[in-house]
Short mmCIF file of C-alpha atoms and ligand atoms in Angstrom, two decimals:
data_model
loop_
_atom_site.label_atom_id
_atom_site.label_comp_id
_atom_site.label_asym_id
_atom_site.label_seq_id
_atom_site.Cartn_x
_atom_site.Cartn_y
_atom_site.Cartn_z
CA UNK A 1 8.19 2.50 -13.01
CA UNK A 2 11.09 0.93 -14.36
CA UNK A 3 12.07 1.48 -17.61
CA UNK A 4 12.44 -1.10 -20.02
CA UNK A 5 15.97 -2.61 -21.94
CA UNK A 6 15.58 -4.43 -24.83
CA UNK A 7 14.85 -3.71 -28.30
CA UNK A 8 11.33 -4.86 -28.59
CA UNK A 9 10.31 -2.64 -24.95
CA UNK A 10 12.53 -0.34 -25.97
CA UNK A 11 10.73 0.17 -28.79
CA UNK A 12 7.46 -0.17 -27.36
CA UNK A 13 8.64 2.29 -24.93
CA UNK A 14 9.67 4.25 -27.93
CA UNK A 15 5.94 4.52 -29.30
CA UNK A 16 4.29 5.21 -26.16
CA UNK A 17 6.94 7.94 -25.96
CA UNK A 18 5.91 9.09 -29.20
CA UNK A 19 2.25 8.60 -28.77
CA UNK A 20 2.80 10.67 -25.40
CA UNK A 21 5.01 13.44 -27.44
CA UNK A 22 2.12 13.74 -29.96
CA UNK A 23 -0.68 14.26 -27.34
CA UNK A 24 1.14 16.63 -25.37
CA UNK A 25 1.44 18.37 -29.15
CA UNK A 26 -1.83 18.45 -29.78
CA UNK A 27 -2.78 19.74 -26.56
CA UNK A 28 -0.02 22.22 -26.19
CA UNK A 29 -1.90 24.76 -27.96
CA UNK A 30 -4.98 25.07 -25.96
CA UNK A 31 -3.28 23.88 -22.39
CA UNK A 32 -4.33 26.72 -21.20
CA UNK A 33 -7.85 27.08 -21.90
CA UNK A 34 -9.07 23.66 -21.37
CA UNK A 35 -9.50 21.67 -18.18
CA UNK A 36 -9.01 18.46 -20.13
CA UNK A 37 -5.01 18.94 -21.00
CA UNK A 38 -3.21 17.03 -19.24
CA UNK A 39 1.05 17.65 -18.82
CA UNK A 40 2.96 15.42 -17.28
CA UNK A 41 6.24 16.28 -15.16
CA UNK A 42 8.80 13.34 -13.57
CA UNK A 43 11.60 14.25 -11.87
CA UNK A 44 12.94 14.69 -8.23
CA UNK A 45 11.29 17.00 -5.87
CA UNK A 46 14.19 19.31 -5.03
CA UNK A 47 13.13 21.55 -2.19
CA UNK A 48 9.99 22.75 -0.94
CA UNK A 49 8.28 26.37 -0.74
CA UNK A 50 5.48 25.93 1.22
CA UNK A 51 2.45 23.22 2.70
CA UNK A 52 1.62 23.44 -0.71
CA UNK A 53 3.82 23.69 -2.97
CA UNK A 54 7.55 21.73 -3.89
CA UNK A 55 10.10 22.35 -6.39
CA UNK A 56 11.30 20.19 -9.12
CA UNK A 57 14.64 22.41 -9.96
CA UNK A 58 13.35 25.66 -11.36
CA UNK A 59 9.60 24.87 -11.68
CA UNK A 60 7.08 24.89 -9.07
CA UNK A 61 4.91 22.55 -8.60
CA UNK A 62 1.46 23.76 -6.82
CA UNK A 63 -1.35 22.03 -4.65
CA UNK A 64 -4.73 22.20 -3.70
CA UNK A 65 -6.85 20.22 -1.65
CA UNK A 66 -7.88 18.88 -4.82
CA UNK A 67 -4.96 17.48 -5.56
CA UNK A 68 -4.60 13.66 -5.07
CA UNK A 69 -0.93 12.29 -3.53
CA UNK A 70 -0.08 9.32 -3.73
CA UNK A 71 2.97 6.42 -3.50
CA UNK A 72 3.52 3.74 -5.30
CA UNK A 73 5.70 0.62 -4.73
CA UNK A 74 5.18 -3.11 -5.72
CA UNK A 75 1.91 -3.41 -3.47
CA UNK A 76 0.26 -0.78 -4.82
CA UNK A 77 -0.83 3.00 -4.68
CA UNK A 78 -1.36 4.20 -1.15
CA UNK A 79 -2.60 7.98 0.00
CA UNK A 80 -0.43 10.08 0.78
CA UNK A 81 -0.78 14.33 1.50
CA UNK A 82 0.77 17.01 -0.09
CA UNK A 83 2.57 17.87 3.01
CA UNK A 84 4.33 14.50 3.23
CA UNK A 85 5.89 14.89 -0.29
CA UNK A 86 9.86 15.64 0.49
CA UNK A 87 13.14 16.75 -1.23
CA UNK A 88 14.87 13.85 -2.86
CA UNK A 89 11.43 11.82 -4.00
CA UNK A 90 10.64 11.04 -7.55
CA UNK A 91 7.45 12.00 -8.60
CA UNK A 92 5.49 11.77 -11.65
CA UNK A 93 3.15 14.90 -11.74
CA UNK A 94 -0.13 14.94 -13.60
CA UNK A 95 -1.69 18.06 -14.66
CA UNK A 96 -0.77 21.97 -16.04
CA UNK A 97 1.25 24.65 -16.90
CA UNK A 98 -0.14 27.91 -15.07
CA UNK A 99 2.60 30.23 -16.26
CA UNK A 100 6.20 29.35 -17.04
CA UNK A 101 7.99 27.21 -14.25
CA UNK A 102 4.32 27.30 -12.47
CA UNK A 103 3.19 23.69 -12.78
CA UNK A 104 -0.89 23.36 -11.21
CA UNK A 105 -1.01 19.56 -9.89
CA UNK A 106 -3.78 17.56 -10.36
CA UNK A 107 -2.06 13.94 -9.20
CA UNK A 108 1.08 13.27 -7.38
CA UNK A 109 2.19 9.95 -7.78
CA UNK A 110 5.33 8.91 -5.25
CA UNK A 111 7.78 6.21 -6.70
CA UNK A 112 8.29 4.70 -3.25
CA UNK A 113 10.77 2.02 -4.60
CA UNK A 114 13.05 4.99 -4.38
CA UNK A 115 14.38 4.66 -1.07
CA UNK A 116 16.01 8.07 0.79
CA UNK A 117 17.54 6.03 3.57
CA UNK A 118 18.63 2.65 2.68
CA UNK A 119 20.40 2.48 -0.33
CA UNK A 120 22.18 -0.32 -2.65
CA UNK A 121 23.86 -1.44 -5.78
CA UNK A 122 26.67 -2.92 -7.81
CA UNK A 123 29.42 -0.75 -9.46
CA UNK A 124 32.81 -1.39 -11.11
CA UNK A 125 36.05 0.42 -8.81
CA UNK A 126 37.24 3.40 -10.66
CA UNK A 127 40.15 3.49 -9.07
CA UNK A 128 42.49 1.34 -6.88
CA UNK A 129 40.57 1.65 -3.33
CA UNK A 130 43.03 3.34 -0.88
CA UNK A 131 42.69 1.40 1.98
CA UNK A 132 41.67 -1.88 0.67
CA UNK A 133 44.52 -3.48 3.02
CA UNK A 134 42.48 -2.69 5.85
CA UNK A 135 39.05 -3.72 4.37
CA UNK A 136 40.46 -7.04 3.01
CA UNK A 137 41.49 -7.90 6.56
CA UNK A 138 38.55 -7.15 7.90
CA UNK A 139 38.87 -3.82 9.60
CA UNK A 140 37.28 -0.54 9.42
CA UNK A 141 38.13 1.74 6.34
CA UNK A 142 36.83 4.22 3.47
CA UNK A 143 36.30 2.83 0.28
CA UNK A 144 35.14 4.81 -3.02
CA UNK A 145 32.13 3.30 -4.70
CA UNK A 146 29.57 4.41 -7.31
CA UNK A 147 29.52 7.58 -6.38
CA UNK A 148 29.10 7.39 -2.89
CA UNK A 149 31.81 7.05 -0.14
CA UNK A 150 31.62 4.04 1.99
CA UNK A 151 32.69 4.03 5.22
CA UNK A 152 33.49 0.28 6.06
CA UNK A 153 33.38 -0.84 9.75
CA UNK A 154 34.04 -3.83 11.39
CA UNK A 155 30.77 -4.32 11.68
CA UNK A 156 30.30 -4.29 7.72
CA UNK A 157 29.81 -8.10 6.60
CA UNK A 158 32.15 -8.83 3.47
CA UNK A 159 33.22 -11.35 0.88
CA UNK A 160 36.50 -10.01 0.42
CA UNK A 161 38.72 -12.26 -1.31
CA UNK A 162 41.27 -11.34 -3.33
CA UNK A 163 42.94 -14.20 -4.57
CA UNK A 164 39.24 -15.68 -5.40
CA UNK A 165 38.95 -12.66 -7.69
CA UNK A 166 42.23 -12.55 -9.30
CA UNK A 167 41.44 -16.77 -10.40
CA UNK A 168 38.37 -15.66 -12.40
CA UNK A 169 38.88 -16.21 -15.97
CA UNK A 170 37.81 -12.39 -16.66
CA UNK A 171 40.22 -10.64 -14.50
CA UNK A 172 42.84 -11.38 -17.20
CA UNK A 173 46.74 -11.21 -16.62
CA UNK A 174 46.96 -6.99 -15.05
CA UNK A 175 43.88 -8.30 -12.73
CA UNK A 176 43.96 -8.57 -9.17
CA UNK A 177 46.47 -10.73 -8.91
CA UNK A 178 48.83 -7.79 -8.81
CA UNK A 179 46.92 -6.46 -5.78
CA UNK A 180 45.19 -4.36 -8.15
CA UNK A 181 41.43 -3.88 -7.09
CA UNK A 182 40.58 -0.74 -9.90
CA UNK A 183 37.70 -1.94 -12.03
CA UNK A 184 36.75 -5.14 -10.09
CA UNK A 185 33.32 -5.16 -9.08
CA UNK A 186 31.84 -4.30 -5.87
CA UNK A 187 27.96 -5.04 -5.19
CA UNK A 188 26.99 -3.39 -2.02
CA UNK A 189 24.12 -2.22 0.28
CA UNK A 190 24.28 0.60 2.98
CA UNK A 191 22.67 3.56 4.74
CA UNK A 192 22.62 7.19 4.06
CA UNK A 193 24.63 9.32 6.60
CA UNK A 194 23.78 12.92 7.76
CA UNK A 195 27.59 13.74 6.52
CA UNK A 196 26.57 12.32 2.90
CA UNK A 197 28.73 9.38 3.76
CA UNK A 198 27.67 5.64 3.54
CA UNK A 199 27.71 3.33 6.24
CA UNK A 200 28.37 0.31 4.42
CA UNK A 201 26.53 -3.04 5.88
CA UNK A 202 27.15 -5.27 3.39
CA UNK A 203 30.09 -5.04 0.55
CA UNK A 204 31.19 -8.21 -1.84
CA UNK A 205 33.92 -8.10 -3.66
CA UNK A 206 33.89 -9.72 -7.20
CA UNK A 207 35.93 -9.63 -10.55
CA UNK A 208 36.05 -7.18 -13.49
CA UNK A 209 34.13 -7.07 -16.44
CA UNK A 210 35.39 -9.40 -19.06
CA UNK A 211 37.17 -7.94 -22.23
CA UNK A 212 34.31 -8.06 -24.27
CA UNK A 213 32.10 -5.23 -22.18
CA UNK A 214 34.77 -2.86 -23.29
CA UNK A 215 34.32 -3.94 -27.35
CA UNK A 216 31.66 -2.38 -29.79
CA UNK A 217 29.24 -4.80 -30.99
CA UNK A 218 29.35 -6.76 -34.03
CA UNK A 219 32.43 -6.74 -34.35
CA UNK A 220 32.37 -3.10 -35.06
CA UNK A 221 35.71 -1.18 -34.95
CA UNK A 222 35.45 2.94 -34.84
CA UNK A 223 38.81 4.78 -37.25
CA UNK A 224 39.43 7.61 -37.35
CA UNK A 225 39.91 8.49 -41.39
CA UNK A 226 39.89 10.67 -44.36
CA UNK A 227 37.35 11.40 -46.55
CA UNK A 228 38.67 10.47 -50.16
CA UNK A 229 37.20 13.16 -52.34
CA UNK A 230 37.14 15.99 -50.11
CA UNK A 231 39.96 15.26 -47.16
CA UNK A 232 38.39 15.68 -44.32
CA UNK A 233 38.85 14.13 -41.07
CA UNK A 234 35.93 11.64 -40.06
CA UNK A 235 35.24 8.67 -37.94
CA UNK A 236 34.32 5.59 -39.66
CA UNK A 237 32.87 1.99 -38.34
CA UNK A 238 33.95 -0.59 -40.13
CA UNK A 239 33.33 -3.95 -40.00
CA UNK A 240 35.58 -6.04 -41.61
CA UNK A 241 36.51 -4.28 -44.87
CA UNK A 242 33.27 -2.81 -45.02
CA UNK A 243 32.21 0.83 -43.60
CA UNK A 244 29.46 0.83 -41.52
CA UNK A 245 28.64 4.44 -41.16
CA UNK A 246 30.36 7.86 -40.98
CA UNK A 247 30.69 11.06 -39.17
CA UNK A 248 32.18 14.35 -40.00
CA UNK A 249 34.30 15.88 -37.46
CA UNK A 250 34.76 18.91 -36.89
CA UNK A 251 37.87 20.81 -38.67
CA UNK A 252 38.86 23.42 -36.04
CA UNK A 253 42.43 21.67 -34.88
CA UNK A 254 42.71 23.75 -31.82
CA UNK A 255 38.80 22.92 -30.69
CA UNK A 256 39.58 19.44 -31.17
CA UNK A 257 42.85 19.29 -29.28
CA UNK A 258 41.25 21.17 -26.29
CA UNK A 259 38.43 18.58 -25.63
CA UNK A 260 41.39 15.88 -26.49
CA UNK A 261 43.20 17.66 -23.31
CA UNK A 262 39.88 18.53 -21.20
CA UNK A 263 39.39 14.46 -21.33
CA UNK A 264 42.50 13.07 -20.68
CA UNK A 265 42.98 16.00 -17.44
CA UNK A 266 39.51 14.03 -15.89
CA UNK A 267 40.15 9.85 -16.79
CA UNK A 268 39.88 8.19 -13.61
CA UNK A 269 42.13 5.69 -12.62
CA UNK A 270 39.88 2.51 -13.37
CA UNK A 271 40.55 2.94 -16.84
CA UNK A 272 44.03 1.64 -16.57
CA UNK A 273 42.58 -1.75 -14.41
CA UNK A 274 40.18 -2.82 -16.70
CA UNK A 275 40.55 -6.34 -18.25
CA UNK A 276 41.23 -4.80 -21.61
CA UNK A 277 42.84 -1.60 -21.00
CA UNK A 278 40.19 1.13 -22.27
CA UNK A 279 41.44 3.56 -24.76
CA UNK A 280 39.24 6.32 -23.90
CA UNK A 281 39.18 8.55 -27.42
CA UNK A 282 37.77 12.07 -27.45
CA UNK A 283 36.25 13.39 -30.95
CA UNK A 284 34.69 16.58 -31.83
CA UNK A 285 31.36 15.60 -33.99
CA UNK A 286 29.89 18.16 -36.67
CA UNK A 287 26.08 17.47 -35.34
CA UNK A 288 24.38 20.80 -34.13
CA UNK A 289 22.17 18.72 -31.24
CA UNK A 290 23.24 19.33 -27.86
CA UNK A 291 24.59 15.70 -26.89
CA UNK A 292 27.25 13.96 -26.22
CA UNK A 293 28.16 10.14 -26.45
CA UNK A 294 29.52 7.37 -24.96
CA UNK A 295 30.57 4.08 -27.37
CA UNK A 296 31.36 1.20 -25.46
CA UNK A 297 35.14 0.83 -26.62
CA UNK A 298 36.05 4.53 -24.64
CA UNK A 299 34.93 6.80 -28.26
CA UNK A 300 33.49 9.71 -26.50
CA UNK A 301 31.65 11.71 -28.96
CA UNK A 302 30.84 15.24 -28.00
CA UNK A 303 28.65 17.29 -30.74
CA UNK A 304 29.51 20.53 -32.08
CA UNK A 305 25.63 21.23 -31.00
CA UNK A 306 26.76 20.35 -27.41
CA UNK A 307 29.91 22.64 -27.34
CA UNK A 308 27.87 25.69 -28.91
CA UNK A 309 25.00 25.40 -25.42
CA UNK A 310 27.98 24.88 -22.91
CA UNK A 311 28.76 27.77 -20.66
CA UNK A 312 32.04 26.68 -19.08
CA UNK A 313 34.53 24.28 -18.73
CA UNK A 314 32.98 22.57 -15.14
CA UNK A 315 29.58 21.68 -17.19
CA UNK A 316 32.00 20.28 -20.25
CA UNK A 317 34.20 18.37 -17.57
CA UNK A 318 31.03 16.94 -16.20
CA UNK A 319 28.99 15.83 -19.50
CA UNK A 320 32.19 14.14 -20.38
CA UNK A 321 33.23 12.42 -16.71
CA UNK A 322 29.75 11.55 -17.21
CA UNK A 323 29.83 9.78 -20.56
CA UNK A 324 33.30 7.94 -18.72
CA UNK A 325 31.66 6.44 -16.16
CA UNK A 326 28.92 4.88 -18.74
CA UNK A 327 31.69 3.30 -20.41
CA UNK A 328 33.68 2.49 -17.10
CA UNK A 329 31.04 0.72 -15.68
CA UNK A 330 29.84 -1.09 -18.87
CA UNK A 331 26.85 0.32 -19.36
CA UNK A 332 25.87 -1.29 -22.71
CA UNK A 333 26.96 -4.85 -21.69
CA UNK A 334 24.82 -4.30 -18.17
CA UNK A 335 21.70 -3.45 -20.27
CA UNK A 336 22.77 -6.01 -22.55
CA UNK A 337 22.83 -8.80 -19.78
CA UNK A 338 19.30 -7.55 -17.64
CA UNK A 339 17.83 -8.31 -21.10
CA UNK A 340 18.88 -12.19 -20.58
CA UNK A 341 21.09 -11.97 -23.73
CA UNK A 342 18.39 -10.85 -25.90
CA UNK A 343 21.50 -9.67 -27.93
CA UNK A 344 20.21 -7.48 -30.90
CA UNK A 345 21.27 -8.13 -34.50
CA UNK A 346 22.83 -5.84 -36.40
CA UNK A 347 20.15 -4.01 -38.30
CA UNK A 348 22.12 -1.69 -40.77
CA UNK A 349 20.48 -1.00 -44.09
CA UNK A 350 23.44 -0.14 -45.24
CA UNK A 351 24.60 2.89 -46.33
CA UNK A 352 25.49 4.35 -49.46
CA UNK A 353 28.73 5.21 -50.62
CA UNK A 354 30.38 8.25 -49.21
CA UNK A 355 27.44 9.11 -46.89
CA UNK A 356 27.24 10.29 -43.82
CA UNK A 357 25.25 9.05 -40.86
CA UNK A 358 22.08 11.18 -40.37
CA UNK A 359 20.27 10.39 -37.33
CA UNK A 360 23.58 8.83 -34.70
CA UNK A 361 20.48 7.91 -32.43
CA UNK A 362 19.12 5.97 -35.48
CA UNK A 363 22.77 4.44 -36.20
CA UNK A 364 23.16 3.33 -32.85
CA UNK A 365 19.68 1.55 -32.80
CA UNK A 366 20.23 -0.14 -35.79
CA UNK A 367 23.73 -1.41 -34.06
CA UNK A 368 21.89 -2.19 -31.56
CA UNK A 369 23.10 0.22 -28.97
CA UNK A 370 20.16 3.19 -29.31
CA UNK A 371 21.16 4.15 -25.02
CA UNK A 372 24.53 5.10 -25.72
CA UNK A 373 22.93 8.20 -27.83
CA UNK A 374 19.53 8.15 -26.20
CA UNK A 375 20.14 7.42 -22.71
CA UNK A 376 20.36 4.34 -19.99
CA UNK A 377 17.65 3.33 -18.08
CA UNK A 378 17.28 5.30 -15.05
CA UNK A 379 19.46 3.42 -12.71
CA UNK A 380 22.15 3.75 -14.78
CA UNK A 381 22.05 7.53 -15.80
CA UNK A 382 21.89 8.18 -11.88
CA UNK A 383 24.87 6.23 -11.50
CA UNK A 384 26.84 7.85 -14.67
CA UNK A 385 25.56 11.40 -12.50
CA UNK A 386 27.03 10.36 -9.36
CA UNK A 387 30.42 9.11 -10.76
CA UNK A 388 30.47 12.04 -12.84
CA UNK A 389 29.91 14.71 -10.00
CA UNK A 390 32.72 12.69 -7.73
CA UNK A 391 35.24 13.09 -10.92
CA UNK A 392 34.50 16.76 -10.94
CA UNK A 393 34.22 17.73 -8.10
CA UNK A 394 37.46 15.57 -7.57
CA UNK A 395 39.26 17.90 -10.31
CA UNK A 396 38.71 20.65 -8.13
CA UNK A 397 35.18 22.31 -10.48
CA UNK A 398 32.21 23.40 -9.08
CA UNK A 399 29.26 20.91 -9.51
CA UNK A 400 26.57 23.19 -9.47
CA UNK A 401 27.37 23.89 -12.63
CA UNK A 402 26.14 19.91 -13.38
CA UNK A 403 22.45 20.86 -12.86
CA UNK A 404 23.09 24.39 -14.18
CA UNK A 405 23.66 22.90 -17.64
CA UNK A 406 20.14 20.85 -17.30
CA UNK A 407 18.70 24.23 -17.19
CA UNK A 408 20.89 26.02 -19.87
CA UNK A 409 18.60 23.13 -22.07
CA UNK A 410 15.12 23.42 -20.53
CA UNK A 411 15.79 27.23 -20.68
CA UNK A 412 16.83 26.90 -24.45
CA UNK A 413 13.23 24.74 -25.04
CA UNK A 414 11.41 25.56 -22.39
CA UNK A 415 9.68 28.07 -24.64
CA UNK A 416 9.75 26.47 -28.14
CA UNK A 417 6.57 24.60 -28.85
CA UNK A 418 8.42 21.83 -30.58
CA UNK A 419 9.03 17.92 -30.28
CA UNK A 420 12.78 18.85 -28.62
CA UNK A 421 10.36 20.89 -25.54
CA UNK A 422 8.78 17.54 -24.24
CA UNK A 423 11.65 15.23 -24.81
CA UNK A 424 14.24 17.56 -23.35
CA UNK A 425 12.55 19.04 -20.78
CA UNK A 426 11.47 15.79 -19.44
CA UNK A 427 15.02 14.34 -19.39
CA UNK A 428 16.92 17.38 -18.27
CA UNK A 429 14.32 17.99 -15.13
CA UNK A 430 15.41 14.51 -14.46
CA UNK A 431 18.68 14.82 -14.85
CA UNK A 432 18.84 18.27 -13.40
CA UNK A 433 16.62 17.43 -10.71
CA UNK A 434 18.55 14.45 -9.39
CA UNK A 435 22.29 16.04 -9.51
CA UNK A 436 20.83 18.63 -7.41
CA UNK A 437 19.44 16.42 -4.74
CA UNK A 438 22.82 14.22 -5.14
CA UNK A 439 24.70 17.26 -4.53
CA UNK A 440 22.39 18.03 -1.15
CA UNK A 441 22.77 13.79 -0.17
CA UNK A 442 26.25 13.66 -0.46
CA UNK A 443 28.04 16.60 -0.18
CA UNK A 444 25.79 18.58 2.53
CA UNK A 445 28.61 20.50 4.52
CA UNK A 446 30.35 21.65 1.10
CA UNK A 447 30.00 25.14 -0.03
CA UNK A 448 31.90 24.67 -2.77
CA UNK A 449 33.67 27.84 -2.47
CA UNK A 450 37.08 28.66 -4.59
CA UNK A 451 36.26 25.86 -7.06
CA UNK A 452 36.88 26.27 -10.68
CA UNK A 453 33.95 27.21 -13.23
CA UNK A 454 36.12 28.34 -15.64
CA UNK A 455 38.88 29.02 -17.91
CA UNK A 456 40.78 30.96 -20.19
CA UNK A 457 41.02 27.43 -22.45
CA UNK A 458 37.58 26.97 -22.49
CA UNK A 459 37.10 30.80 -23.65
CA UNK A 460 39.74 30.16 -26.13
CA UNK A 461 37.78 27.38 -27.57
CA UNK A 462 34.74 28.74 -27.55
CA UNK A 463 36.64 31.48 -29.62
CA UNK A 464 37.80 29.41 -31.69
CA UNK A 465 34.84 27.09 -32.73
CA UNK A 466 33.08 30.27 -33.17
CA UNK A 467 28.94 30.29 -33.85
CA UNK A 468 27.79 26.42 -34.95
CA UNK A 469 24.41 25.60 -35.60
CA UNK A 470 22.20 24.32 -32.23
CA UNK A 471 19.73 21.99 -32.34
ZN1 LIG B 501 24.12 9.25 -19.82
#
């Protein structure tokens, strides 16, 4: 199931999700004594306990010979038994909760499209590739890609042609033409090594994003300014002459400055090779959900809500390498494009004088840009998780901690019979879920041992910010 772009889908997708949300409401009260409730559970299976039963991060999910298996790809469904389901497939689970993290499952439904083996894709260099010398002339060599690690051979076919990609009117005047590769684009397909490498059969070189992917839309410009009346520091979007919307950030100096730091520490290189050099700015939001953001001009915005639920510095470092890569590999103009330029007018209603925005998710939709707050389609997310664990785990943290935060939130929800319960406990199993089996794919020799979780800093702001309000 792929999920939709597109405002119209998006929206649609929007009302089944909330038509979904309220039935799993309604139902939520007497799950356990009828037959007839029906949860549903999507993420990847993570390990498995027995002939019976697999994991999906913390919660099991159980089996009987009841149960119906199945996978799914473009043909159809096909049968498929319980013992056949495996670490690393995405499943959609049909059925309900026994006891907390005990998940009974009525229907197992495989996405088969997922392929463990083979894999492929398209992703902008975040860096200048090291040994691009020896790939361009048609040796063997390692290249960093999306994530992965590519080991070229001279077996791997490739367009690789520099000067070809330096004469495209989007790699601009730092483009490859200086020998720089960072930020060009690289679509490639490959298989899965036992070492978590990638052997790399096919790899085409091709140029960067054009300026524009790096640009709000509408014209929209993000300032940091200060309130009039009162004097306190907030972001504005204007457009023109004319402000757009407003946030409140946070006072603390010290809390600010620290996330300013933590950012800068963890930009990759591609930032500097981009058509229109990204300015990647880091600002501390006064909104008490537990989220962070990604605009497509390099504004991260990281919530007050989000700082409050974090635990250390490695799961800060990774939300916000994270929220890089979306804007590295120009998330927003990607969607933008799959939706065959079904470009999305500006909606704003406008907003009164000296308010504030209420709902950021809302803001963005209205902008026309509801994923940065709300989340990619799933392609993309995976690929902002893989970037983001390579960045961390390239800054010497630990990236357990990655999938360790997904549970910090379904831990937080997991018990609260409210809307946040379905909607973030489906999207952190997901999210948890797959950085766990990423970690497994790619890194399966690594014990991670001696890397950093922590830090005085982060204590310090923690400290510092003292109790906020969590959402
Ligand atoms: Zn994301």
């Amino acid at each position: 199931m792929r999920e939709c772009t597109g405002l119209r889908t998006r929206e649609r997708a929007a009302r089944q999700r909330g038509l979904a949300l309220a039935m799993a409401l309604t139902l939520l009260a007497p799950a356990r004594a009828t037959s007839s409730a029906k949860i549903r559970l999507h993420g990847y299976i993570t390990g498995r306990v027995d002939d019976k039963v697999v994991l999906i991060l913390d919660d099991r999910l159980e089996t009987t010979t009841a149960s119906r298996v199945a996978g799914q790809d473009s043909s159809g469904e096909h049968p498929m038994k319980a013992e056949e389901l495996a670490a690393g497939m995405l499943v959609d689970a049909e059925g309900q909760w026994l006891d907390r993290h005990k998940f009974f499952a009525e229907k197992i439904t495989v996405d088969l499209r997922d392929s463990e083996k083979k894999i492929h894709g398209t992703a902008y260099l975040q860096e200048e590739p090291a040994e691009a010398g020896k790939i361009g002339a048609g040796d063997a060599g390692r290249l960093k890609l999306d994530g992965y690690l590519l080991q070229v051979s001279a077996n791997t076919k490739r367009e690789w042609n520099v000067a070809k990609v330096a004469a495209a009117p989007s790699a601009g005047a730092a483009g490859p033409g200086q020998g720089q590769l960072a930020a060009c684009h690289v679509k490639y397909t490959g298989i899965r090594r036992r070492d978590g490498t990638v052997e790399a059969e096919q790899i085409d070189l091709g140029p960067p994003a054009p300026p524009d992917a790096y640009k709000m839309p509408h014209g929209m410009e993000v300032v940091q300014a200060k309130d009039s009346q009162t004097g306190i520091d907030i972001l504005e979007f204007r457009q023109g002459k004319k402000v757009q919307g407003r946030l409140k950030l946070l006072e603390e100096r010290s809390v600010r400055e620290y996330v300013s730091h933590l950012g800068d520490s963890l930009l990759p290189a591609g930032a500097e090779g981009t058509s229109r050099p990204i300015e990647f700015r880091f600002f501390v939001v006064e909104d008490p959900s537990i989220n962070a953001a990604a605009l497509p001009d390099g504004t991260l915005l990281i919530n007050t809500g989000l700082l409050g639920a974090m635990e250390n510095e490695s799961q800060l470092a990774f939300v916000m390498s994270h929220e890089m890569a979306h804007v590295l590999q120009a998330h927003y103009k990607r969607e933008a494009d799959e939706t065959r330029g079904a470009r999305v007018g500006l909606m704003i209603a406008g907003l009164a004088a000296g308010a504030f925005i209420g709902d950021l998710g809302t803001f963005m939709a209205e902008l026309g840009i509801a994923s940065v707050v709300n989340g990619h389609q799933r392609e993309l997310e995976n690929q902002a998780d893989r970037l983001g664990l390579q960045n961390v785990i390239e800054h010497g943290y630990d990236p357990r901690e990655a999938p360790n935060f997904s549970r910090v939130i379904i831990n937080r929800y997991g018990d609260r019979s409210t809307s946040k319960l379905w909607s973030n406990h489906d999207s952190s199993l997901i999210r948890g879920s797959f950085l766990t089996i990423q970690l497994q794919r790619a890194y399966p020799d690594s014990t991670w041992e001696g890397t950093r979780k922590n830090t005085p800093a982060f204590q310090k702001m923690k400290e510092d910010l003292g109790p906020v309000k969590i959402m």
